[in-house]
Amino acid sequence: MTKVDPITFAVVRNRLISIANGMIETAAHCGVSSFLSTIMDCSFAILDKDAGIISQSEKGILLFLSSSSPATRSCIDYIGKKNIGPGDVIVSTVPEFTGNHTSDAVLFTPIFFRNTLFGYTTSKAHWQDVGAKNTYPTDATNIYEEGLRIPPAKLFQGGKLQPAILDIIKWNSRAPEQVWGDIQAQIAGCHFGEKQVNELLEKYGIETIDACVEEMYDHSERLTRLAIEKIADGTWIAEDFMDSNGIDLDTPIIIKVAVTVKGSNITIDFTGSDPEQRGPMNGLWVTTLSAARMAVKALTNPELPANEGSNRPVTVIAPKGCVYNAGPAAPTFLCGNVASTILELINKALYAVLPERIPASSGGDVCGMGFFGVDIGTGKQWATLSSAAIGNGADFLSDGDNGTVHHSIAGSAGGSGGSIELTESTFPLVIESYQLVQDSGGAGKNRGGLGSRMQIRLLSPATLFAFIEKGKAPHWGVDGGKEGLRNYSVVQPKDGNEFEVLKTSGMQLHSGTIVSATAGGGGGYGNPLERDPEKVRRDVINGYISEERARLDYGVVVDPQSFEIDKAATRRLRSSLLRDGSTAK
């Protein structure tokens, strides 16, 4: 293989990353719906001829990014590599291939250079509506209730639109023009990448670029293996649960993992997790594989650009028919919530061997919620989706971050709430408040990050959908740290009593209804009685914790007027709490 000098290697590597970033920016600029243009509920990547990840966009849904390779590869295998030619655009919404629910479509194009296949530009994006029984069916009991499934098919062949495929998509959507507009944005992003990669190939030659890509892989593999070798050999296990499957609301779903380290290899095994569910809380192999790989990367070399080399030391096992590897007929619309549990389940297992590197649990979920309906003022159909900002878990060195996106959607604007002004000017609703939730972070020597609460008032009748997890499952602390506040939402009708909601897909709400979504905080790290009293005082001043919890959780007495610490009272209280062996209740 052609040898590459270090300067050429660095230039090519960074250019490939830059092209992937340009792909998602192009799509967002061209996107029609807020899902693509504002929230960036999408991802873009450049793949090699075997569908291995060369580079991926730094923005976008992280779980999408990590699954772009196996998802695209499964589509290629279905069509046959030899049947893909220049100018083709392939699309699929079948969860078995894409690794996501039917609304998240894979769309990709081949990159041919002088009639030789170099690789692919690929994307995933959320389509506003694909004809499911409702826009977000959190109570589906089979895949047929979840909308249009397009097996990998050519939307364009040889550069020519295939009208029959487009008609099938549009005729099966409640928002056909928005969906078609976003499809064209996906295509624009992929074509941008294809053009830019061809220019790079023209400048350096395909042999040089291939050599650079192989060195990128080898470099990532070397660094990943070195990091794994620093973990002691052995097997560590963890168990947790998810709240419900969306149908059996009082029945938790047990999830288990065994993490085995041997030399420079690591195996993630989900054997023992509950079987696939009759509700839509079912995971898919493509995303389970990708989420487990993502967890290992976060633990080993999080700062290193992601590519196929990082995956080589990682083996993932999820028995067919378990909740992490459901069958093709299983409902999977909440598969993202299932995949979101994987990183922290693995962290929970590895805390035993890496206590100074593993944080406590975060708020643990995307805390998704949205509305759809017809605007009574304009007569136009509308839909919006958002995710609430959770608190991250504290770690050995620091407090958890306040009000941040869940790791599974890091890179998107979903958990930040996006632009409040843009949301209010686009949709018939008012965001009455959006704030951090006092006392939501788990108490600890290092405090868990605070979650957030968004209060929304509807200006038009709408249907609520919500897919909130970790409303019952704990946001666990470590080494004596306390749990963070749970996730939940509250519906307050204009005339009536308020009630709590975790999962719903078709709740009809009247104009004037207020919906309050609360994302919980992260777990604490270490004994709260060991927290520096000055840090507790600053937290009280900042409104992060109340004076009451400062006293009960941390044993620190803060004057409510001067915000000064009563040192004598603090010493007495902490001594008393230490004798009792725990913080006060």
C-alpha positions as a printed NumPy array, in Angstrom:
array([[  0.   ,   0.   ,   0.   ],
       [  1.111,   3.579,  -0.696],
       [  3.053,   5.167,   2.183],
       [  1.833,   8.551,   3.362],
       [  3.878,  11.278,   5.029],
       [  2.545,  12.678,   8.338],
       [  1.618,  16.069,   6.888],
       [ -0.462,  14.608,   4.059],
       [ -2.101,  12.226,   6.535],
       [ -3.084,  15.071,   8.88 ],
       [ -4.401,  17.243,   6.044],
       [ -6.494,  14.438,   4.538],
       [ -7.865,  13.268,   7.896],
       [ -8.966,  16.751,   8.896],
       [-10.4  ,  17.424,   5.448],
       [-12.547,  14.279,   5.632],
       [-13.88 ,  15.364,   9.024],
       [-14.558,  18.846,   7.653],
       [-16.499,  17.402,   4.71 ],
       [-18.731,  15.382,   7.054],
       [-19.42 ,  18.553,   9.04 ],
       [-20.266,  20.358,   5.81 ],
       [-22.754,  17.638,   4.908],
       [-24.879,  18.161,   8.019],
       [-24.664,  21.956,   7.745],
       [-25.872,  21.742,   4.145],
       [-28.818,  19.552,   5.13 ],
       [-29.779,  21.756,   8.076],
       [-29.664,  24.835,   5.839],
       [-31.949,  23.13 ,   3.289],
       [-34.241,  21.37 ,   5.764],
       [-37.961,  22.154,   5.795],
       [-39.076,  20.791,   9.173],
       [-37.697,  21.89 ,  12.529],
       [-36.569,  18.295,  13.102],
       [-33.834,  18.795,  10.522],
       [-33.268,  22.539,  10.256],
       [-33.296,  23.461,  13.956],
       [-33.113,  20.396,  16.18 ],
       [-30.684,  18.544,  13.864],
       [-32.391,  15.214,  14.502],
       [-30.037,  13.671,  11.956],
       [-26.481,  12.546,  11.241],
       [-24.082,  12.404,   8.294],
       [-20.978,  10.329,   7.657],
       [-18.477,   9.246,   5.024],
       [-17.972,   5.498,   4.684],
       [-15.426,   3.35 ,   2.848],
       [-16.344,   0.843,   0.14 ],
       [-17.135,  -1.767,   2.815],
       [-19.319,   0.757,   4.719],
       [-16.775,   1.286,   7.495],
       [-16.825,   4.73 ,   9.132],
       [-14.154,   7.082,   7.769],
       [-15.483,  10.278,   9.334],
       [-18.724,  11.614,  10.739],
       [-20.28 ,  14.969,  11.509],
       [-19.57 ,  16.422,  14.926],
       [-23.144,  17.708,  15.15 ],
       [-26.212,  15.497,  15.027],
       [-27.704,  12.646,  17.047],
       [-24.829,  10.664,  18.547],
       [-26.676,   7.332,  18.426],
       [-27.376,   7.933,  14.727],
       [-23.729,   8.662,  14.059],
       [-22.436,   5.535,  15.72 ],
       [-24.929,   3.363,  13.823],
       [-24.373,   4.841,  10.362],
       [-21.941,   2.092,   9.354],
       [-23.922,  -1.075,  10.237],
       [-27.183,   0.521,   9.081],
       [-25.809,   1.428,   5.656],
       [-24.006,  -1.905,   5.345],
       [-27.254,  -3.808,   5.951],
       [-28.95 ,  -1.813,   3.182],
       [-26.054,  -2.472,   0.791],
       [-26.196,  -6.199,   1.553],
       [-29.926,  -6.203,   0.782],
       [-29.546,  -4.474,  -2.586],
       [-26.176,  -5.973,  -3.503],
       [-23.071,  -3.834,  -3.91 ],
       [-22.823,  -4.729,  -7.6  ],
       [-26.294,  -3.301,  -8.173],
       [-25.388,   0.182,  -6.912],
       [-24.124,   2.643,  -9.497],
       [-23.236,   6.327,  -9.953],
       [-26.149,   8.678,  -9.342],
       [-28.094,   6.225,  -7.194],
       [-29.767,   7.394,  -3.985],
       [-30.862,   4.562,  -1.686],
       [-33.4  ,   4.996,   1.103],
       [-34.87 ,   2.731,   3.794],
       [-37.127,   3.048,   6.839],
       [-37.158,  -0.624,   7.926],
       [-35.967,  -0.763,  11.564],
       [-34.285,  -4.135,  11.01 ],
       [-31.943,  -2.405,   8.539],
       [-31.691,   1.108,   9.936],
       [-31.49 ,   0.276,  13.639],
       [-34.024,   2.989,  14.462],
       [-37.764,   3.441,  14.381],
       [-39.633,   3.923,  11.114],
       [-39.477,   7.732,  11.298],
       [-35.662,   7.7  ,  11.163],
       [-34.736,   7.092,   7.538],
       [-31.361,   6.033,   6.195],
       [-30.45 ,   7.696,   2.897],
       [-27.099,   7.292,   1.156],
       [-25.267,   7.702,  -2.137],
       [-22.216,   5.915,  -3.551],
       [-18.962,   7.757,  -4.228],
       [-17.487,   6.694,  -7.561],
       [-14.124,   8.077,  -8.677],
       [-13.334,   7.421, -12.337],
       [-15.746,   4.459, -12.332],
       [-14.2  ,   2.938,  -9.191],
       [-16.258,   2.694,  -6.003],
       [-14.492,   4.563,  -3.195],
       [-17.221,   4.576,  -0.566],
       [-20.513,   6.195,   0.406],
       [-21.945,   9.365,   1.873],
       [-24.716,   8.409,   4.26 ],
       [-27.307,  10.027,   6.484],
       [-30.077,   9.392,   8.968],
       [-32.852,  11.893,   9.576],
       [-36.178,  12.011,  11.378],
       [-39.101,  12.33 ,   8.98 ],
       [-42.032,  14.243,  10.447],
       [-44.638,  11.58 ,   9.686],
       [-44.528,   8.13 ,   8.069],
       [-48.16 ,   7.119,   8.463],
       [-48.038,   5.379,  11.824],
       [-51.314,   5.046,  13.717],
       [-50.381,   8.431,  15.194],
       [-47.345,  10.656,  14.933],
       [-45.529,   9.043,  17.869],
       [-47.081,   5.638,  18.739],
       [-45.745,   4.953,  22.226],
       [-48.387,   2.244,  22.651],
       [-47.801,   0.243,  19.453],
       [-48.014,  -3.529,  19.866],
       [-46.491,  -4.539,  16.518],
       [-44.364,  -3.066,  13.768],
       [-47.383,  -2.647,  11.462],
       [-48.779,   0.119,  13.682],
       [-45.581,   2.136,  13.401],
       [-45.818,   3.403,   9.855],
       [-44.332,   2.932,   6.419],
       [-41.475,   0.463,   6.069],
       [-39.493,   0.994,   2.885],
       [-37.027,  -1.82 ,   2.233],
       [-33.736,  -0.5  ,   0.824],
       [-34.795,   0.988,  -2.507],
       [-33.463,   3.389,  -5.111],
       [-35.201,   6.752,  -4.856],
       [-32.881,   7.905,  -7.644],
       [-31.296,   5.555, -10.16 ],
       [-28.499,   6.871, -12.321],
       [-29.446,  10.385, -11.258],
       [-33.115,   9.993, -12.252],
       [-35.937,  10.215,  -9.718],
       [-38.046,   7.063,  -9.398],
       [-41.549,   8.582,  -9.033],
       [-43.16 ,   5.364,  -7.787],
       [-40.919,   5.27 ,  -4.697],
       [-41.534,   8.949,  -3.962],
       [-45.287,   8.494,  -4.383],
       [-45.306,   5.627,  -1.885],
       [-43.528,   7.843,   0.653],
       [-45.757,  10.879,   0.133],
       [-49.04 ,   8.961,   0.005],
       [-48.208,   7.351,   3.355],
       [-47.457,  10.581,   5.227],
       [-49.681,  13.143,   6.923],
       [-47.04 ,  15.761,   6.064],
       [-45.904,  14.786,   2.548],
       [-44.385,  18.1  ,   1.49 ],
       [-42.396,  18.515,   4.701],
       [-41.088,  14.962,   4.366],
       [-40.165,  15.44 ,   0.699],
       [-38.454,  18.716,   1.543],
       [-36.351,  17.044,   4.225],
       [-35.517,  14.139,   1.903],
       [-34.162,  16.645,  -0.61 ],
       [-32.115,  18.202,   2.205],
       [-30.655,  14.782,   3.049],
       [-29.806,  14.277,  -0.606],
       [-28.186,  17.716,  -0.759],
       [-26.005,  16.851,   2.227],
       [-24.94 ,  13.539,   0.715],
       [-24.253,  15.092,  -2.695],
       [-22.178,  17.829,  -1.053],
       [-20.051,  15.136,   0.566],
       [-19.785,  13.124,  -2.638],
       [-18.581,  16.178,  -4.574],
       [-16.049,  17.209,  -1.93 ],
       [-14.618,  13.701,  -1.561],
       [-14.225,  13.47 ,  -5.339],
       [-12.268,  16.729,  -5.309],
       [-10.014,  15.265,  -2.608],
       [ -9.528,  12.091,  -4.658],
       [ -8.725,  14.171,  -7.729],
       [ -6.084,  16.122,  -5.813],
       [ -4.295,  13.245,  -4.072],
       [ -5.314,  10.11 ,  -5.975],
       [ -7.352,   7.183,  -4.727],
       [ -4.281,   5.189,  -3.597],
       [ -3.098,   7.989,  -1.313],
       [ -6.552,   8.563,   0.172],
       [ -7.019,   4.816,   0.736],
       [ -3.664,   4.734,   2.522],
       [ -4.646,   7.699,   4.692],
       [ -7.934,   6.025,   5.611],
       [ -6.197,   2.785,   6.559],
       [ -3.738,   4.699,   8.733],
       [ -6.659,   6.514,  10.378],
       [ -8.126,   3.13 ,  11.255],
       [ -4.823,   1.7  ,  12.503],
       [ -4.088,   4.796,  14.583],
       [ -7.493,   4.67 ,  16.278],
       [ -7.193,   0.942,  16.899],
       [ -3.74 ,   1.307,  18.469],
       [ -4.86 ,   4.027,  20.863],
       [ -8.066,   2.176,  21.75 ],
       [ -6.188,  -1.034,  22.519],
       [ -3.65 ,   0.838,  24.647],
       [ -6.499,   2.336,  26.676],
       [ -8.231,  -1.043,  27.113],
       [ -4.972,  -2.635,  28.28 ],
       [ -4.919,  -0.208,  31.218],
       [ -8.129,  -1.806,  32.546],
       [ -7.556,  -4.903,  34.683],
       [ -8.563,  -8.198,  33.088],
       [-11.815,  -9.63 ,  34.415],
       [-15.588,  -9.66 ,  34.069],
       [-17.868,  -7.1  ,  35.7  ],
       [-21.65 ,  -7.231,  35.738],
       [-24.472,  -4.762,  36.297],
       [-28.241,  -4.818,  36.386],
       [-30.801,  -2.038,  36.099],
       [-34.321,  -1.613,  34.793],
       [-36.419,   0.49 ,  32.439],
       [-39.749,   1.868,  33.657],
       [-42.139,   0.043,  31.307],
       [-42.682,  -1.102,  27.739],
       [-45.337,   1.545,  27.045],
       [-48.216,  -0.929,  27.425],
       [-47.671,  -2.655,  30.767],
       [-47.002,   0.565,  32.643],
       [-46.448,  -1.065,  36.039],
       [-44.022,  -3.752,  34.853],
       [-40.315,  -2.85 ,  34.744],
       [-37.95 ,  -4.248,  32.105],
       [-34.82 ,  -5.862,  33.559],
       [-31.571,  -5.129,  31.706],
       [-28.212,  -6.789,  32.371],
       [-24.671,  -6.55 ,  31.062],
       [-21.408,  -8.416,  31.582],
       [-18.261,  -6.547,  30.544],
       [-15.185,  -8.711,  30.001],
       [-11.716,  -7.26 ,  29.496],
       [ -8.941,  -9.526,  28.262],
       [ -5.717,  -7.88 ,  27.197],
       [ -6.546,  -5.289,  24.555],
       [-10.002,  -6.682,  23.782],
       [-13.348,  -5.959,  25.423],
       [-16.636,  -7.87 ,  25.183],
       [-20.039,  -6.394,  26.021],
       [-22.649,  -9.108,  26.666],
       [-26.337,  -8.35 ,  27.292],
       [-27.323, -11.975,  27.93 ],
       [-29.864, -12.221,  30.752],
       [-31.767,  -9.068,  29.831],
       [-35.538,  -9.45 ,  29.562],
       [-37.046, -10.785,  26.319],
       [-38.488,  -8.481,  23.664],
       [-41.567,  -6.605,  24.795],
       [-45.131,  -6.384,  23.488],
       [-44.876,  -2.594,  23.665],
       [-42.479,  -0.409,  21.622],
       [-39.627,  -0.418,  24.181],
       [-37.551,  -2.818,  22.1  ],
       [-33.98 ,  -2.364,  20.958],
       [-32.499,  -3.292,  17.59 ],
       [-29.216,  -5.051,  16.899],
       [-27.745,  -2.257,  14.754],
       [-28.166,   0.38 ,  17.461],
       [-27.267,  -1.96 ,  20.345],
       [-23.993,  -2.75 ,  18.588],
       [-23.348,   0.92 ,  17.928],
       [-24.285,   2.157,  21.411],
       [-21.999,  -0.414,  23.042],
       [-19.128,   0.634,  20.77 ],
       [-19.877,   4.269,  21.592],
       [-19.686,   3.473,  25.309],
       [-16.253,   1.889,  24.908],
       [-15.036,   4.854,  22.884],
       [-16.271,   7.276,  25.55 ],
       [-14.286,   5.304,  28.11 ],
       [-11.091,   4.91 ,  26.089],
       [-10.475,   7.795,  23.66 ],
       [-13.424,  10.208,  23.691],
       [-11.388,  13.031,  22.162],
       [-10.282,  10.938,  19.175],
       [-12.312,  11.382,  15.957],
       [-14.541,   8.341,  15.501],
       [-13.787,   5.851,  12.746],
       [-13.873,   2.127,  12.094],
       [-10.543,   1.473,  13.815],
       [-11.97 ,   2.201,  17.263],
       [-14.441,  -0.671,  16.811],
       [-11.939,  -3.426,  16.07 ],
       [-11.188,  -4.401,  19.708],
       [-14.888,  -4.465,  20.682],
       [-17.18 ,  -7.521,  20.602],
       [-20.89 ,  -7.126,  21.354],
       [-23.319,  -9.932,  22.228],
       [-27.103,  -9.534,  22.412],
       [-29.088, -12.771,  22.02 ],
       [-31.804, -12.697,  19.378],
       [-35.193, -12.141,  20.922],
       [-33.963, -10.152,  23.919],
       [-34.983,  -6.555,  24.563],
       [-31.695,  -5.35 ,  23.02 ],
       [-32.127,  -7.445,  19.848],
       [-35.825,  -7.722,  19.053],
       [-37.253,  -9.593,  16.086],
       [-38.445,  -7.97 ,  12.837],
       [-42.152,  -7.925,  13.801],
       [-41.626,  -6.414,  17.256],
       [-42.757,  -2.828,  17.883],
       [-39.665,  -0.648,  18.145],
       [-40.82 ,   2.963,  18.096],
       [-39.105,   3.669,  21.437],
       [-35.903,   1.841,  20.496],
       [-33.921,   5.041,  21.077],
       [-34.91 ,   5.036,  24.736],
       [-33.703,   1.436,  25.001],
       [-30.355,   2.217,  23.375],
       [-29.975,   5.223,  25.675],
       [-29.583,   2.877,  28.657],
       [-26.512,   1.118,  27.315],
       [-23.688,   3.545,  28.116],
       [-24.66 ,   3.982,  31.746],
       [-25.369,   0.277,  32.22 ],
       [-21.817,  -0.416,  31.043],
       [-20.511,   2.373,  33.283],
       [-22.337,   0.847,  36.233],
       [-20.562,  -2.455,  35.614],
       [-17.123,  -0.894,  35.235],
       [-17.378,   1.332,  38.319],
       [-16.058,  -1.617,  40.343],
       [-12.741,  -1.527,  38.498],
       [-12.58 ,   2.161,  37.455],
       [-14.079,   4.114,  40.377],
       [-12.099,   7.273,  39.632],
       [-13.195,   7.38 ,  35.981],
       [-16.846,   6.359,  36.032],
       [-19.454,   9.036,  36.871],
       [-22.738,   8.545,  38.671],
       [-25.893,   8.152,  36.599],
       [-27.144,  11.102,  34.609],
       [-30.818,  11.999,  34.229],
       [-30.627,   8.958,  31.998],
       [-33.035,   9.712,  29.172],
       [-33.818,  12.109,  26.333],
       [-37.09 ,  12.999,  28.123],
       [-38.87 ,  13.388,  24.815],
       [-42.183,  15.163,  24.421],
       [-44.051,  16.914,  21.644],
       [-47.329,  17.998,  20.119],
       [-49.134,  17.775,  16.807],
       [-52.4  ,  19.199,  15.566],
       [-54.04 ,  21.792,  13.335],
       [-53.45 ,  25.456,  14.153],
       [-56.878,  27.06 ,  14.685],
       [-55.438,  30.381,  13.55 ],
       [-53.989,  29.276,  10.211],
       [-55.646,  25.928,   9.527],
       [-52.208,  24.394,   8.93 ],
       [-51.003,  21.114,  10.371],
       [-48.098,  21.416,  12.789],
       [-45.848,  19.168,  14.872],
       [-42.936,  19.772,  17.18 ],
       [-40.642,  17.541,  19.21 ],
       [-38.2  ,  18.417,  21.957],
       [-36.09 ,  16.814,  24.653],
       [-35.586,  18.276,  28.101],
       [-32.135,  19.09 ,  29.471],
       [-31.066,  16.634,  32.161],
       [-28.368,  16.814,  34.808],
       [-25.215,  14.758,  34.397],
       [-23.827,  12.537,  37.116],
       [-21.   ,  13.768,  39.32 ],
       [-17.617,  12.072,  39.098],
       [-14.505,  11.681,  41.23 ],
       [-13.183,  15.124,  40.29 ],
       [-16.174,  17.386,  39.769],
       [-19.878,  18.136,  40.013],
       [-22.157,  16.993,  37.209],
       [-23.075,  19.432,  34.452],
       [-26.375,  21.267,  34.832],
       [-29.054,  21.237,  32.136],
       [-27.29 ,  19.337,  29.375],
       [-28.37 ,  17.038,  26.567],
       [-28.452,  13.306,  27.154],
       [-25.361,  11.645,  25.681],
       [-27.423,   9.715,  23.117],
       [-28.479,  12.956,  21.386],
       [-25.303,  14.933,  22.067],
       [-24.576,  17.102,  19.046],
       [-28.221,  17.957,  18.385],
       [-30.23 ,  20.854,  19.774],
       [-32.908,  18.512,  21.113],
       [-32.024,  18.696,  24.777],
       [-31.286,  22.402,  24.798],
       [-34.859,  23.245,  23.832],
       [-33.605,  25.014,  20.704],
       [-34.577,  28.632,  20.186],
       [-37.553,  29.551,  22.368],
       [-38.317,  32.585,  20.214],
       [-38.26 ,  30.531,  17.012],
       [-40.44 ,  27.835,  18.585],
       [-43.034,  30.354,  19.761],
       [-43.112,  32.138,  16.405],
       [-43.503,  28.874,  14.484],
       [-45.976,  26.874,  16.576],
       [-49.202,  27.775,  18.457],
       [-47.746,  27.611,  21.945],
       [-46.029,  29.779,  24.545],
       [-43.101,  28.622,  26.658],
       [-44.029,  30.116,  30.02 ],
       [-40.766,  29.19 ,  31.72 ],
       [-37.598,  27.169,  31.233],
       [-35.345,  26.811,  34.261],
       [-33.073,  24.586,  36.289],
       [-34.83 ,  22.601,  39.012],
       [-33.582,  23.362,  42.511],
       [-32.496,  20.304,  44.556],
       [-32.731,  17.989,  41.535],
       [-29.047,  17.002,  41.556],
       [-28.109,  14.059,  43.758],
       [-26.28 ,  15.106,  46.935],
       [-22.648,  14.056,  47.226],
       [-19.103,  15.152,  47.931],
       [-19.462,  16.139,  44.308],
       [-23.044,  17.11 ,  43.478],
       [-25.043,  15.705,  40.59 ],
       [-25.974,  18.16 ,  37.862],
       [-29.374,  19.829,  37.957],
       [-32.16 ,  18.917,  35.572],
       [-34.538,  21.401,  33.972],
       [-38.247,  22.156,  33.747],
       [-40.046,  23.607,  30.728],
       [-43.619,  24.84 ,  31.067],
       [-45.611,  25.095,  27.824],
       [-49.063,  26.639,  27.318],
       [-51.006,  25.585,  24.224],
       [-52.669,  28.258,  22.079],
       [-54.487,  25.682,  19.968],
       [-55.896,  22.184,  20.578],
       [-53.209,  19.55 ,  20.148],
       [-52.327,  15.923,  20.712],
       [-49.586,  15.24 ,  23.248],
       [-47.026,  12.491,  22.814],
       [-44.421,  11.735,  25.469],
       [-41.738,   9.086,  25.8  ],
       [-40.114,   9.679,  29.153],
       [-38.002,   7.032,  30.88 ],
       [-36.242,   7.056,  34.245],
       [-39.43 ,   8.238,  35.903],
       [-39.183,   5.194,  38.146],
       [-35.713,   3.754,  37.533],
       [-33.129,   5.454,  39.774],
       [-30.602,   8.111,  38.776],
       [-28.065,   6.308,  40.952],
       [-25.235,   7.868,  42.874],
       [-21.92 ,   6.18 ,  43.685],
       [-19.62 ,   5.872,  46.686],
       [-22.287,   7.172,  49.052],
       [-23.727,   9.765,  46.677],
       [-27.499,  10.235,  46.562],
       [-29.9  ,   9.699,  43.661],
       [-30.936,  12.563,  41.395],
       [-34.536,  13.689,  40.918],
       [-36.578,  11.467,  38.577],
       [-38.007,  12.472,  35.171],
       [-41.714,  13.212,  34.636],
       [-44.239,  15.536,  33.013],
       [-47.429,  17.083,  34.381],
       [-50.524,  18.032,  32.382],
       [-52.591,  20.875,  33.833],
       [-55.915,  21.312,  31.973],
       [-57.375,  24.813,  31.894],
       [-60.369,  23.534,  33.857],
       [-59.495,  20.432,  35.846],
       [-56.986,  18.664,  38.057],
       [-53.383,  18.171,  36.986],
       [-51.988,  14.681,  36.431],
       [-48.634,  13.055,  35.668],
       [-47.597,  11.495,  32.346],
       [-44.542,   9.428,  31.413],
       [-45.568,   7.766,  28.141],
       [-48.511,   8.618,  25.907],
       [-49.145,   8.803,  22.174],
       [-52.61 ,  10.233,  21.639],
       [-53.677,  12.456,  24.524],
       [-56.028,  15.164,  23.261],
       [-55.469,  18.544,  24.925],
       [-57.517,  21.734,  24.751],
       [-56.209,  25.207,  24.042],
       [-54.962,  26.748,  27.276],
       [-53.65 ,  23.473,  28.696],
       [-50.262,  23.763,  30.391],
       [-47.766,  20.918,  30.107],
       [-44.725,  20.945,  32.361],
       [-41.829,  18.622,  31.488],
       [-39.281,  17.96 ,  34.23 ],
       [-35.945,  16.339,  33.436],
       [-34.219,  14.929,  36.481],
       [-30.755,  15.46 ,  37.849],
       [-27.643,  13.325,  37.955],
       [-26.525,  11.191,  40.854],
       [-24.029,  12.402,  43.43 ],
       [-20.493,  11.092,  43.965],
       [-19.214,  10.469,  47.484],
       [-20.573,  11.221,  50.941],
       [-22.447,  14.565,  50.993],
       [-21.065,  15.262,  54.49 ],
       [-17.588,  15.476,  52.936],
       [-18.548,  18.284,  50.554],
       [-16.687,  21.528,  51.124],
       [-19.114,  23.79 ,  53.065],
       [-18.079,  26.721,  50.887],
       [-19.284,  24.822,  47.803],
       [-22.581,  24.178,  49.573],
       [-22.876,  27.895,  50.371],
       [-22.255,  28.834,  46.737],
       [-24.883,  26.318,  45.636],
       [-27.402,  27.954,  47.976],
       [-26.512,  31.427,  46.67 ],
       [-26.901,  30.216,  43.077],
       [-30.223,  28.575,  43.86 ],
       [-28.931,  25.097,  42.982],
       [-29.888,  23.737,  46.401],
       [-32.26 ,  25.044,  49.042],
       [-31.226,  26.015,  52.567],
       [-33.261,  23.056,  53.807],
       [-31.398,  20.506,  51.675],
       [-28.079,  22.165,  52.538],
       [-28.875,  21.319,  56.136],
       [-30.501,  17.908,  55.692],
       [-28.266,  16.478,  52.944],
       [-24.95 ,  18.224,  53.582],
       [-25.113,  19.15 ,  57.255],
       [-24.337,  22.782,  56.413],
       [-26.285,  25.569,  58.118],
       [-26.549,  28.659,  55.88 ],
       [-28.116,  31.892,  57.131],
       [-31.047,  32.694,  54.776],
       [-30.391,  36.45 ,  54.956],
       [-26.611,  36.835,  54.832],
       [-25.829,  33.48 ,  53.179],
       [-23.011,  33.065,  55.68 ],
       [-22.229,  29.643,  57.127],
       [-22.971,  29.139,  60.812],
       [-19.752,  27.237,  61.467],
       [-20.569,  26.138,  65.009],
       [-24.015,  24.848,  64.051],
       [-22.529,  23.143,  60.992],
       [-19.907,  21.315,  63.088],
       [-22.557,  20.1  ,  65.515],
       [-24.944,  18.991,  62.776],
       [-22.279,  17.167,  60.766],
       [-21.002,  15.402,  63.884],
       [-24.533,  14.277,  64.686],
       [-25.18 ,  13.071,  61.143],
       [-21.849,  11.243,  60.999],
       [-22.674,   9.448,  64.243],
       [-25.993,   8.384,  62.738],
       [-24.117,   7.083,  59.702],
       [-26.192,   8.937,  57.128],
       [-27.556,  12.304,  56.108],
       [-30.861,  13.414,  57.532],
       [-34.17 ,  12.547,  55.87 ]])
